[in-house]
C-alpha cells in the first residue's frame, strides 16, 4: 500500500461523503446523515495514514521531511484540517447537515491535488530545512480550515435567511428545516472564527519568528506576509463589528465569506499570481 | 469660547474613541496593503518601467506606491490606528476596572428578569440558616460569596475569572508593544550584506541603503561548501566562519558552521547564510589540449573571458566556469567550463568540458581534445547581516497577544447570585462568554441546589 493509493481512496471517501450529504439534504433520513459523517471520518483516517506513510516514504527516499513542503502537500494537509475541524464541530454541536457545506471544500482540495498538481516527493531546499516549517504550516492551516468551516456555515446562514425572508415560516418538511436555525448558524460562524483567529495569529507569529531566525527580518512586507495581515485585519474587523457594533446575522455572514475569499487568495492567489518568498510553491505547479 | 474649545477637544477625543473609526481603519489598512502586493516594491526593474505609461509611473511614485509600507500616508494610518487603539482602551478601561472591583452585589428586579439563567426553590428554614448553608454551597461550588443584606433578603454573590474581561485590552496593548519594538529596530538597528571570499575577512558591511557600516570586529570565511541533491537542487550551503577581535579568534567563535536556517550571532549582530558564488577576480583556470592524431599535450592557464591561440592556429576562449556543474546538469558533478573552440578557418564551436569526465571532449570526434583541469578560483559566501535590538520587544508583544487572545476568546467571567428570602431561594447566573457552556454548569448547580438540605 502506497501513500498515493491511500490519497486516491481518501478523495473517493470525501466524494462519497459529499454525495451522501446531498442525499441527506434531499431525503432527510437521519441514518443517511450519519453515514455522511462516518464516511468523512473514514476519509480522515485514510488520509491520516496516507500522510504518515508519505512522511515515511520521504525518509525511505533519503530526503526525509514532514509532508508540508510544496503546493500538493499543503493542499492535502488543508483538506485534512478542514475535515478534522468539521468532525470536531459535528461532535461538539451535533449539526450534521453542516457537512454538506464543508466536506465539498475538502473534496475539491483533494481532487485538485490528485489531478492537477505534481505529486512527487521532492527534497527540501535549504530555506525549508527547519522545524519552524512544521509549527508555521500546522498553525496557519488549522486557522485557514476554521475559516473554511465558518464560510460554509455562513453560506448556510444566507440561504436560510433568504428563505425565511421569502416565506416567514420555514415549512416543516422543507429543505431549510434541516438547517440549524439562523441564530445557531450565526453563533457557529462566530465560534469557528474564534478558533481560526488565534490560530492565524499564531501562524503569522511563527512565520515571523522563522523569518527572523532564517533571514534576520521578522517582517519584510512580502506579498504572502502582507496578505496574511490583510486576512487578519478582515477578521479583526469582523470581531470588532460583532462585539461592539452588533454586526450579527447577514452582515457577519458576508464578512465571513469575504474573509475566506481573502484567505484563499492569501494561500493560493499569492503563489499563483504574485512573487515573493513563498513563491517556491509556484514551480511545483 | 471656552465651551467651544472644550467641545472641539471633546469631539476630537470622541473621534479617536470611535469604533466606527476602528473598523474603517482595519478595512482601509487591509485594502491599501493590497497595493504593495500587486505593484513592485523598492528598486524598479527597467522592464517594469518600460511597460507602464510615464503618467502612471509619475502618479504611482508621487503616491509612494513603490515603497508603499513606508509611505507617509500608510505610516499615518498606522499612527491613527495606534491612537484609536489607545483612546478606545483608555475610554473603556475605567468601566471595566469598576466592573471588576465593584461587582453588583445586590441584584435588582429588572436585572433579575433579564437573566435567562434562573432557578427557584422553596425552603422552610430560617433566613440565617439558609444564608449560611448557601454561602457554604457557593464557596464549594463556585467561589467564596459576598453576603449583603438588602430589604430583609440576603443577596449572596460569587464570581470567577472577573479579570478575564481585561483580555481584549491585553491584545490592544500587545499591538502597541509590537509597534514600539518595530520602531526601536528601525531607529537602532540595521540590515545589510557582506560577501567574503574564502580565506579572507571583512570588518565592514554594506547596509541596505548602501552605506558602509563598521562591525567593530572581523569576520573571516575559512571555507565554503555546497552540497547538491542528485536532482541538482542545492541541499546545503555552508560557511565556516571565525570571529576575530584584534586579529585573534574569539574563543567559541572559531570555525563556526553557518548554514541557511542556522545563523551566527555575535555582539547583537547576526549573520545569515544567504547566497554564494565563485570569485573570479584574478583566478586562473587550467586546461590541456591534445591533438587526436598524437603529439604533445599542451597546458594552458587562462582567465575567464580570455582567448588564447593554440599551436595549430586554432583559438580557445573560456566563456564561463563553475566549481559544481550538478546544479545545471544533474547527471554530472564537479568543476566544469564552457569553452569556445575556433579551429583555423572554421566556425567557432561551443561546448562544455568537465574535470571529472575527461572522455567527454574525446567523444566529440574533433581533432582537438580539450580537458578542464580545474581552477584556483575561490568561492565567496554571501551573508545577510542584521542588528535589531527591538526584536525582543516584538516577541514580548507577540506573547502578550497570544495570551490576550486566549483570555479574550476562551475564558469567561462567571457570576452567580443567590437571593435568600422568606420561604424561597432564587439563583441567577451570567457569563460574559460562551453562555451555552455556562448553562450546563448552571444546570449542574441547580441540580445540586435541589439536593441541598436546607
XYZ file of C-alpha atoms in Angstrom:
739
model
C 0.000 0.000 0.000
C 1.471 3.337 -1.022
C 0.503 6.804 0.168
C -0.726 7.827 -3.274
C -3.178 4.891 -3.395
C -4.450 5.897 0.033
C -4.798 9.514 -1.090
C -6.911 8.326 -4.024
C -9.106 6.382 -1.615
C -9.348 9.484 0.591
C -10.561 11.535 -2.364
C -13.167 8.863 -3.136
C -14.266 8.812 0.523
C -14.752 12.594 0.563
C -16.595 12.410 -2.756
C -18.843 9.677 -1.344
C -19.354 11.660 1.857
C -20.358 14.717 -0.149
C -22.837 12.732 -2.280
C -24.312 11.086 0.821
C -24.705 14.517 2.423
C -26.523 15.767 -0.668
C -28.766 12.690 -0.485
C -29.317 13.563 3.165
C -30.364 17.083 2.149
C -32.813 15.614 -0.365
C -34.164 12.703 1.674
C -33.761 13.956 5.272
C -33.134 10.478 6.651
C -31.156 10.614 9.873
C -29.284 7.401 9.014
C -28.121 8.945 5.731
C -26.748 11.937 7.610
C -24.890 9.648 9.988
C -23.494 7.721 7.002
C -22.211 11.013 5.542
C -20.343 11.881 8.738
C -18.997 8.328 9.091
C -17.721 8.341 5.502
C -15.985 11.660 6.149
C -14.450 10.107 9.258
C -13.231 7.071 7.266
C -11.721 9.513 4.762
C -9.952 11.356 7.588
C -8.483 8.122 8.965
C -7.313 7.050 5.496
C -5.807 10.463 4.910
C -4.050 10.491 8.281
C -2.457 7.122 7.482
C -1.580 8.343 3.987
C 0.125 11.487 5.325
C 2.104 9.388 7.831
C 3.029 6.943 5.067
C 4.170 9.736 2.751
C 6.289 11.077 5.595
C 7.892 7.641 5.960
C 8.300 7.259 2.184
C 10.252 10.520 2.067
C 12.660 9.051 4.646
C 12.957 5.845 2.605
C 13.963 8.034 -0.337
C 16.636 9.689 1.777
C 15.107 13.179 1.630
C 13.068 12.801 4.816
C 10.816 15.670 5.784
C 7.284 16.354 7.011
C 4.882 16.262 4.049
C 4.190 20.013 4.131
C 6.755 21.321 1.687
C 5.072 22.003 -1.653
C 1.694 23.009 -3.047
C 0.452 19.412 -3.402
C 1.350 18.521 0.163
C -0.134 21.726 1.549
C -3.441 21.287 -0.319
C -3.666 17.721 1.023
C -2.944 18.963 4.534
C -5.511 21.762 4.136
C -8.184 19.171 3.218
C -7.185 17.134 6.258
C -7.529 20.109 8.628
C -10.931 21.055 7.140
C -12.373 17.586 7.767
C -10.727 17.435 11.198
C -12.340 20.726 12.259
C -15.681 19.784 10.705
C -15.779 16.496 12.637
C -14.781 18.354 15.804
C -17.690 20.787 15.350
C -20.023 17.890 14.479
C -19.086 16.094 17.701
C -19.404 19.216 19.780
C -22.510 20.882 18.378
C -24.223 17.991 16.537
C -25.425 19.816 13.440
C -24.827 17.083 10.901
C -26.047 18.990 7.870
C -23.103 21.422 8.153
C -21.089 18.624 6.497
C -22.924 19.186 3.218
C -21.378 22.672 3.090
C -17.913 21.907 4.463
C -16.890 18.469 3.114
C -17.099 19.774 -0.505
C -14.190 22.129 0.283
C -12.085 19.157 1.386
C -13.221 17.087 -1.612
C -12.359 19.889 -4.068
C -8.944 20.291 -2.450
C -8.136 16.574 -2.698
C -9.449 16.291 -6.258
C -7.382 19.275 -7.383
C -4.273 17.968 -5.607
C -4.614 14.456 -7.041
C -5.483 15.503 -10.592
C -3.807 18.830 -11.127
C -0.669 19.037 -9.020
C 2.738 17.420 -9.094
C 2.535 14.619 -6.530
C 6.240 13.756 -6.418
C 8.161 13.783 -3.152
C 10.898 16.376 -3.524
C 13.920 17.107 -1.380
C 13.762 20.207 0.799
C 15.535 23.331 -0.406
C 17.827 24.800 2.284
C 15.327 27.540 3.233
C 12.711 24.972 4.267
C 15.058 22.828 6.362
C 13.781 23.991 9.718
C 11.482 22.770 12.465
C 9.697 26.102 12.165
C 8.170 24.768 8.928
C 6.058 22.362 10.948
C 4.869 24.902 13.556
C 4.175 27.543 10.934
C 2.280 25.355 8.457
C 0.234 23.498 11.084
C -0.971 26.681 12.820
C -1.709 28.502 9.565
C -3.679 25.659 8.024
C -5.705 24.935 11.142
C -6.631 28.622 11.059
C -7.493 28.502 7.343
C -9.602 25.372 7.936
C -11.576 27.092 10.699
C -12.268 29.953 8.273
C -13.373 27.416 5.631
C -15.843 25.922 8.117
C -17.054 29.429 9.030
C -17.541 30.189 5.331
C -19.602 27.011 4.773
C -21.756 27.890 7.775
C -22.172 31.471 6.534
C -23.378 30.210 3.147
C -25.977 28.125 5.015
C -26.930 31.189 7.021
C -27.515 33.291 3.929
C -29.531 30.540 2.221
C -31.726 30.076 5.243
C -32.126 33.803 5.920
C -33.101 34.398 2.277
C -35.625 31.603 2.517
C -37.129 32.959 5.717
C -37.490 36.400 4.180
C -39.443 34.870 1.318
C -41.758 32.748 3.411
C -41.998 33.879 7.001
C -42.462 30.346 8.307
C -39.961 27.592 7.498
C -42.061 24.710 6.219
C -41.708 21.691 8.476
C -40.844 19.304 5.647
C -38.768 21.713 3.521
C -35.059 21.582 2.797
C -34.446 24.569 5.065
C -35.974 22.811 8.034
C -32.830 20.673 8.114
C -30.605 23.694 8.534
C -29.959 24.776 12.090
C -31.887 27.954 12.980
C -30.213 31.180 11.800
C -29.441 32.081 15.417
C -27.407 28.873 15.764
C -25.686 29.318 12.387
C -24.721 32.859 13.331
C -23.282 31.593 16.614
C -21.393 28.719 14.918
C -19.911 31.146 12.404
C -18.600 33.251 15.267
C -17.290 30.203 17.121
C -15.406 28.931 14.080
C -13.795 32.347 13.609
C -12.997 32.425 17.311
C -10.965 29.232 16.758
C -9.461 30.459 13.490
C -8.360 33.948 14.543
C -5.941 32.959 17.341
C -4.573 30.160 15.126
C -3.978 32.578 12.251
C -2.298 34.931 14.730
C -0.054 32.083 15.883
C 0.627 31.192 12.247
C 1.740 34.759 11.494
C 3.881 34.874 14.648
C 5.581 31.527 13.951
C 6.181 32.710 10.374
C 7.725 35.930 11.673
C 9.854 34.034 14.190
C 11.076 31.690 11.461
C 11.813 34.569 9.075
C 13.772 36.291 11.826
C 15.683 33.109 12.521
C 16.428 32.428 8.863
C 16.934 35.955 7.456
C 17.098 38.330 10.406
C 13.890 40.095 9.399
C 10.676 39.180 11.151
C 8.609 41.210 8.754
C 9.515 42.210 5.216
C 6.139 43.060 3.616
C 6.482 40.097 1.289
C 3.145 39.547 -0.556
C 2.360 36.407 1.448
C 3.039 38.163 4.749
C 1.043 41.183 3.691
C -1.914 39.051 2.607
C -1.889 37.154 5.881
C -2.074 40.535 7.605
C -4.946 41.561 5.307
C -6.824 38.397 6.329
C -6.054 39.205 9.958
C -7.435 42.760 9.518
C -10.631 41.416 7.936
C -11.332 39.022 10.798
C -10.300 41.624 13.387
C -12.865 43.930 11.763
C -15.397 41.073 11.930
C -14.810 40.621 15.665
C -14.992 44.353 16.431
C -18.073 44.828 14.292
C -19.718 41.923 16.056
C -18.799 42.739 19.638
C -19.244 46.444 19.662
C -21.467 47.394 16.769
C -23.788 44.445 16.805
C -22.979 43.177 13.324
C -24.621 39.799 13.514
C -26.599 37.786 11.011
C -26.316 38.574 7.334
C -23.610 41.200 7.580
C -21.464 38.934 9.743
C -22.058 36.040 7.329
C -20.966 38.143 4.333
C -17.893 39.377 6.188
C -17.009 35.762 6.976
C -17.367 34.780 3.302
C -15.212 37.761 2.233
C -12.676 36.762 4.890
C -12.444 33.250 3.487
C -12.064 34.682 -0.031
C -9.089 36.703 1.245
C -7.763 33.578 2.996
C -7.866 31.556 -0.226
C -6.150 34.391 -2.082
C -3.505 34.537 0.652
C -2.983 30.786 0.329
C -3.225 30.219 -3.440
C -3.554 33.560 -5.216
C -0.278 34.879 -3.864
C 1.578 31.768 -5.074
C -0.121 31.739 -8.457
C -0.227 35.454 -9.299
C 2.347 37.269 -7.185
C 6.020 36.659 -6.496
C 7.863 36.608 -3.222
C 9.467 34.496 -0.557
C 6.760 31.843 -0.710
C 6.896 31.510 -4.486
C 8.609 28.121 -4.367
C 5.029 26.864 -4.400
C 4.959 28.213 -7.934
C 7.500 25.922 -9.506
C 5.580 22.890 -8.340
C 2.563 23.695 -10.489
C -15.108 80.434 23.802
C -14.129 78.011 26.491
C -17.090 75.815 25.772
C -16.360 75.643 22.043
C -12.751 74.712 22.816
C -13.920 72.098 25.173
C -16.424 70.748 22.717
C -13.786 70.749 19.974
C -11.393 68.789 22.207
C -14.284 66.583 23.149
C -15.195 65.900 19.547
C -11.547 65.123 18.660
C -11.468 62.722 21.596
C -14.773 61.171 20.557
C -13.457 60.814 17.026
C -10.426 58.854 18.209
C -12.535 56.746 20.570
C -14.973 55.818 17.860
C -15.332 52.171 16.933
C -16.537 53.210 13.515
C -13.024 54.619 13.098
C -11.543 51.271 14.203
C -13.490 49.334 11.613
C -12.773 51.974 8.973
C -9.031 51.769 9.776
C -8.925 47.965 9.759
C -10.657 47.822 6.375
C -8.515 50.711 4.990
C -5.294 49.036 6.124
C -6.458 45.782 4.537
C -7.413 47.420 1.232
C -4.381 49.705 0.907
C -1.993 46.874 1.819
C -3.099 45.120 -1.371
C -1.428 47.846 -3.492
C 2.039 46.862 -2.328
C 1.460 43.196 -3.126
C 0.392 43.985 -6.701
C 2.889 46.720 -7.608
C 6.632 46.005 -7.366
C 8.316 47.483 -4.290
C 11.743 49.048 -3.859
C 14.089 49.173 -6.837
C 12.054 49.133 -10.045
C 13.130 46.755 -12.782
C 13.780 48.569 -16.126
C 11.364 46.157 -17.868
C 8.622 47.258 -15.497
C 9.319 50.953 -16.040
C 9.170 50.368 -19.800
C 5.869 48.509 -19.518
C 3.781 51.249 -17.909
C 2.988 54.751 -19.111
C 5.055 57.703 -17.903
C 1.987 59.330 -16.365
C 1.097 56.245 -14.343
C 4.693 55.909 -13.207
C 4.713 59.530 -12.062
C 1.400 59.260 -10.215
C 2.369 55.992 -8.510
C 5.742 57.410 -7.432
C 4.107 60.585 -6.089
C 1.683 58.494 -4.054
C 4.558 56.414 -2.711
C 3.164 53.190 -4.169
C 6.626 51.775 -4.860
C 7.614 51.948 -1.218
C 4.052 51.650 -0.013
C 4.632 50.413 3.510
C 6.990 53.291 4.285
C 4.921 55.983 2.571
C 3.808 58.890 4.768
C 0.116 58.052 4.412
C 0.484 54.364 5.288
C 2.598 55.227 8.342
C -0.012 57.881 9.202
C -2.747 55.221 9.027
C -0.724 53.102 11.460
C -0.302 56.068 13.824
C -4.025 56.868 13.735
C -4.667 53.155 14.318
C -2.414 53.269 17.418
C -4.132 56.425 18.668
C -7.542 54.864 18.119
C -6.464 51.722 19.943
C -5.109 53.728 22.871
C -8.087 56.081 23.068
C -10.622 53.238 22.910
C -8.812 51.369 25.658
C -8.439 54.440 27.887
C -12.122 55.220 27.472
C -13.295 51.734 28.385
C -10.759 50.621 30.961
C -12.169 52.594 33.932
C -15.571 50.964 33.352
C -14.003 47.536 33.185
C -11.977 48.130 36.350
C -15.080 49.358 38.097
C -16.947 46.296 36.902
C -14.236 44.065 38.339
C -13.568 45.948 41.583
C -17.170 46.893 42.389
C -19.260 43.900 41.430
C -23.020 44.074 41.600
C -23.597 42.504 44.999
C -27.337 43.102 45.071
C -29.352 42.020 42.088
C -32.117 44.483 41.226
C -35.547 43.415 39.993
C -35.107 44.425 36.347
C -31.751 42.636 36.031
C -33.183 39.543 37.710
C -35.724 39.234 34.966
C -33.232 39.848 32.178
C -31.023 36.871 33.060
C -32.006 33.771 31.159
C -30.415 31.502 33.752
C -32.514 31.403 36.906
C -33.786 28.837 39.348
C -36.235 28.916 42.250
C -36.584 26.543 45.181
C -38.749 26.867 48.248
C -37.408 26.314 51.716
C -38.827 26.447 55.179
C -35.826 27.136 57.425
C -34.764 30.441 58.911
C -33.182 33.099 56.701
C -29.879 32.906 58.592
C -29.515 29.144 58.394
C -30.370 29.307 54.678
C -27.838 32.068 54.175
C -25.064 30.120 55.915
C -25.829 26.869 54.146
C -25.937 28.555 50.720
C -22.783 30.548 51.403
C -21.005 27.267 52.109
C -22.597 25.794 48.985
C -21.368 28.641 46.754
C -17.923 28.510 48.342
C -17.517 24.847 47.474
C -19.122 25.055 44.021
C -18.117 28.475 42.621
C -16.190 30.835 44.884
C -16.466 32.367 48.334
C -19.524 34.664 48.103
C -20.045 38.202 49.363
C -23.176 38.350 51.504
C -25.261 41.532 51.611
C -28.462 42.152 53.479
C -30.967 44.132 51.459
C -34.660 44.787 52.160
C -34.884 41.861 54.512
C -33.302 39.487 51.995
C -29.809 38.088 51.813
C -28.004 38.501 48.491
C -25.084 36.127 48.004
C -22.725 36.934 45.150
C -19.928 34.702 43.847
C -17.774 35.212 40.751
C -14.923 33.584 38.860
C -12.350 34.993 36.416
C -13.510 38.598 36.643
C -10.089 39.718 35.419
C -10.527 37.910 32.110
C -12.552 40.916 30.941
C -9.128 42.575 30.576
C -8.034 40.075 27.894
C -9.047 42.261 24.980
C -7.037 45.182 26.417
C -4.002 42.914 26.706
C -4.390 42.295 22.963
C -4.611 46.054 22.313
C -1.529 46.666 24.441
C 0.346 43.890 22.634
C -0.126 45.645 19.272
C 1.362 48.847 20.711
C 4.273 46.858 22.197
C 4.960 45.295 18.777
C 4.940 48.770 17.197
C 7.388 50.012 19.849
C 9.655 47.041 19.085
C 9.486 47.801 15.366
C 10.337 51.475 15.991
C 13.303 50.538 18.222
C 14.521 48.208 15.469
C 14.253 50.875 12.791
C 15.992 53.515 14.911
C 18.832 51.494 16.413
C 19.202 48.527 14.081
C 20.266 47.957 10.503
C 20.142 45.370 7.747
C 22.988 44.747 5.379
C 25.001 42.363 3.287
C 28.591 41.198 3.046
C 30.364 38.874 0.632
C 33.552 37.242 1.955
C 35.941 35.246 -0.229
C 37.298 32.014 1.292
C 40.406 32.688 3.348
C 39.727 36.423 3.692
C 37.929 38.513 6.278
C 35.632 41.521 6.468
C 35.213 44.127 9.181
C 32.792 46.397 7.315
C 29.483 45.547 5.718
C 27.153 47.356 3.309
C 23.819 48.425 4.758
C 20.648 48.258 2.648
C 20.926 51.958 1.978
C 24.388 51.370 0.543
C 26.329 52.875 3.447
C 29.434 51.074 4.763
C 28.994 50.039 8.396
C 31.955 49.010 10.552
C 31.275 45.878 12.611
C 33.819 46.546 15.360
C 35.316 43.096 14.805
C 36.434 40.969 11.907
C 34.628 38.028 10.365
C 36.680 35.561 8.358
C 35.389 32.921 5.961
C 37.619 29.883 6.419
C 35.859 27.641 3.919
C 32.726 27.499 1.834
C 30.969 24.372 0.547
C 27.827 23.433 -1.377
C 26.098 20.042 -1.412
C 23.604 19.038 -4.048
C 20.813 16.527 -4.212
C 21.036 14.009 -7.073
C 18.428 16.170 -8.839
C 20.854 19.090 -8.933
C 18.923 21.158 -6.408
C 21.122 22.625 -3.664
C 20.889 20.602 -0.461
C 23.004 22.683 1.841
C 25.423 25.528 1.521
C 27.613 26.244 4.449
C 30.291 28.659 5.504
C 32.874 28.017 8.152
C 33.294 31.382 9.855
C 35.606 32.737 12.545
C 35.109 35.917 14.559
C 38.336 37.819 15.226
C 38.962 40.582 17.742
C 42.279 42.429 17.280
C 43.311 39.813 14.775
C 42.802 36.905 17.203
C 39.999 34.347 17.051
C 37.381 34.803 19.779
C 37.036 31.623 21.893
C 33.821 29.789 20.974
C 33.573 31.672 17.683
C 36.259 29.770 15.785
C 35.270 27.644 12.772
C 31.533 28.053 13.327
C 29.364 26.291 10.749
C 26.734 28.641 9.324
C 24.014 27.293 7.055
C 20.597 28.523 5.931
C 18.321 28.454 8.992
C 21.347 28.314 11.316
C 22.851 31.800 11.643
C 25.798 33.087 13.662
C 25.251 35.830 16.254
C 27.983 37.901 17.848
C 27.579 41.109 19.873
C 23.948 41.539 18.792
C 24.831 41.275 15.100
C 23.603 38.199 13.276
C 24.991 36.733 10.056
C 22.684 34.656 7.872
C 23.802 32.404 5.031
C 22.001 33.767 2.001
C 23.978 33.317 -1.230
C 27.296 32.191 -2.669
C 29.314 32.297 -5.803
C 32.698 31.862 -7.399
C 35.098 34.719 -7.048
C 36.589 35.033 -10.497
C 38.715 38.070 -9.949
C 42.292 37.188 -10.890
C 41.703 33.454 -10.667
C 43.295 31.135 -13.201
C 41.862 28.089 -14.946
C 43.966 25.189 -16.207
C 43.171 23.283 -19.390
C 45.024 20.753 -21.512
C 44.682 20.394 -25.249
C 45.813 17.225 -27.096
C 45.629 16.507 -30.813
C 43.764 13.288 -31.666
C 46.473 12.458 -34.193
C 49.071 12.460 -31.423
C 51.674 14.901 -30.281
C 52.487 16.688 -27.089
C 49.884 17.705 -24.588
C 49.578 21.493 -24.399
C 48.994 23.067 -20.935
C 47.112 26.343 -20.830
C 46.309 28.653 -17.941
C 43.819 31.408 -18.633
C 41.268 33.760 -17.071
C 37.558 33.728 -17.650
C 36.669 35.605 -20.831
C 40.208 35.329 -22.147
C 41.045 33.995 -25.614
C 44.339 32.191 -26.292
C 45.903 30.951 -29.557
C 46.833 27.275 -29.772
C 49.884 25.784 -31.514
C 47.956 24.716 -34.602
C 46.477 28.191 -35.133
C 43.114 27.485 -33.514
C 41.891 29.711 -30.688
C 40.370 28.754 -27.351
C 38.132 31.021 -25.297
C 36.904 30.354 -21.754
C 33.318 31.587 -21.595
C 32.360 30.646 -18.055
C 33.132 28.126 -15.350
C 31.652 26.602 -12.234
C 33.015 24.531 -9.365
C 29.903 22.386 -9.316
C 28.105 21.583 -12.538
C 25.408 19.489 -10.860
C 23.127 22.488 -10.300
C 22.911 22.950 -14.078
C 23.370 19.319 -15.237
C 22.198 16.945 -12.508
C 23.715 13.903 -14.249
C 27.263 15.269 -13.812
C 29.254 16.649 -10.908
C 32.430 18.569 -10.225
C 34.114 21.570 -11.854
C 33.219 22.395 -15.434
C 33.869 25.090 -18.023
C 32.089 26.251 -21.131
C 34.604 26.921 -23.861
C 34.580 28.223 -27.405
C 36.993 26.476 -29.749
C 37.659 28.035 -33.141
C 39.698 25.697 -35.402
C 41.673 27.589 -38.026
C 39.449 28.676 -40.878
C 36.330 27.144 -39.375
C 33.287 28.369 -37.451
C 33.592 28.538 -33.635
C 32.103 25.687 -31.597
C 30.899 25.960 -28.030
C 30.945 23.001 -25.656
C 31.354 22.006 -22.042
C 34.359 20.258 -20.556
C 34.445 18.729 -17.101
C 37.235 17.879 -14.727
C 35.680 14.574 -13.598
C 34.719 13.425 -17.108
C 37.869 13.642 -19.231
C 36.422 11.483 -22.033
C 33.685 13.949 -22.825
C 35.729 16.003 -25.293
C 37.244 12.944 -26.940
C 33.783 11.622 -27.683
C 33.086 14.672 -29.810
C 35.293 13.252 -32.529
C 37.075 16.516 -33.236
C 40.753 16.823 -33.946
C 41.476 18.661 -30.706
C 40.674 17.084 -27.339
C 40.272 19.601 -24.521
C 40.317 18.740 -20.847
C 39.439 21.038 -17.951
C 41.901 20.586 -15.087
C 40.189 22.958 -12.695
C 40.869 26.353 -11.211
C 42.400 28.077 -8.254
C 39.285 30.257 -8.075
C 37.879 30.689 -4.599
C 34.262 30.644 -3.535
C 32.724 33.568 -1.751
C 29.927 33.390 0.784
C 27.090 35.914 0.750
C 25.839 36.777 4.219
C 22.870 38.888 5.237
C 23.690 40.953 8.280
C 21.104 42.174 10.751
C 21.123 44.033 14.006
C 17.742 44.521 15.632
C 17.697 45.491 19.298
C 13.884 45.792 19.134
C 13.221 42.188 18.253
C 12.760 41.062 21.873
C 10.182 43.752 22.408
C 8.373 42.448 19.331
C 8.420 38.890 20.723
C 7.150 40.161 24.062
C 4.292 41.827 22.180
C 3.559 38.594 20.294
C 3.490 36.626 23.550
C 1.140 39.196 25.096
C -1.073 38.960 22.035
C -1.366 35.165 22.190
C -2.061 35.236 25.936
C -4.543 38.099 25.485
C -6.387 36.358 22.656
C -6.601 33.172 24.688
C -8.086 35.038 27.647
C -10.394 37.110 25.460
C -11.770 34.180 23.485
C -11.619 31.145 25.708
C -12.137 32.384 29.250
C -15.278 33.832 30.634
C -16.336 35.856 33.636
C -18.913 33.789 35.517
C -21.246 35.267 38.092
C -23.802 33.600 40.340
C -26.260 35.333 42.669
C -28.426 33.634 45.265
C -31.185 35.612 46.930
C -32.486 34.122 50.166
C -35.860 35.492 51.222
C -38.697 34.194 53.345
C -39.704 30.775 52.099
C -37.710 30.832 48.869
C -34.266 30.749 47.382
C -33.641 32.224 43.969
C -30.446 31.657 41.986
C -29.305 33.649 38.912
C -26.328 33.156 36.655
C -24.492 35.073 33.967
C -21.336 34.500 31.933
C -19.511 37.044 29.802
C -18.917 34.476 27.054
C -19.976 31.037 25.905
C -23.355 31.134 27.576
C -24.131 27.621 26.272
C -21.259 26.050 28.194
C -22.131 28.087 31.273
C -25.756 26.928 31.026
C -24.587 23.338 31.540
C -22.614 24.386 34.616
C -25.628 26.308 35.876
C -27.915 23.302 35.333
C -25.441 21.201 37.280
C -25.526 23.826 40.038
C -29.342 23.860 40.156
C -29.363 20.060 40.488
C -27.032 20.313 43.451
C -29.116 23.121 44.924
C -32.226 20.948 44.726
C -30.464 18.165 46.586
C -29.230 20.541 49.257
C -30.806 20.007 52.663
C -31.664 23.473 53.892
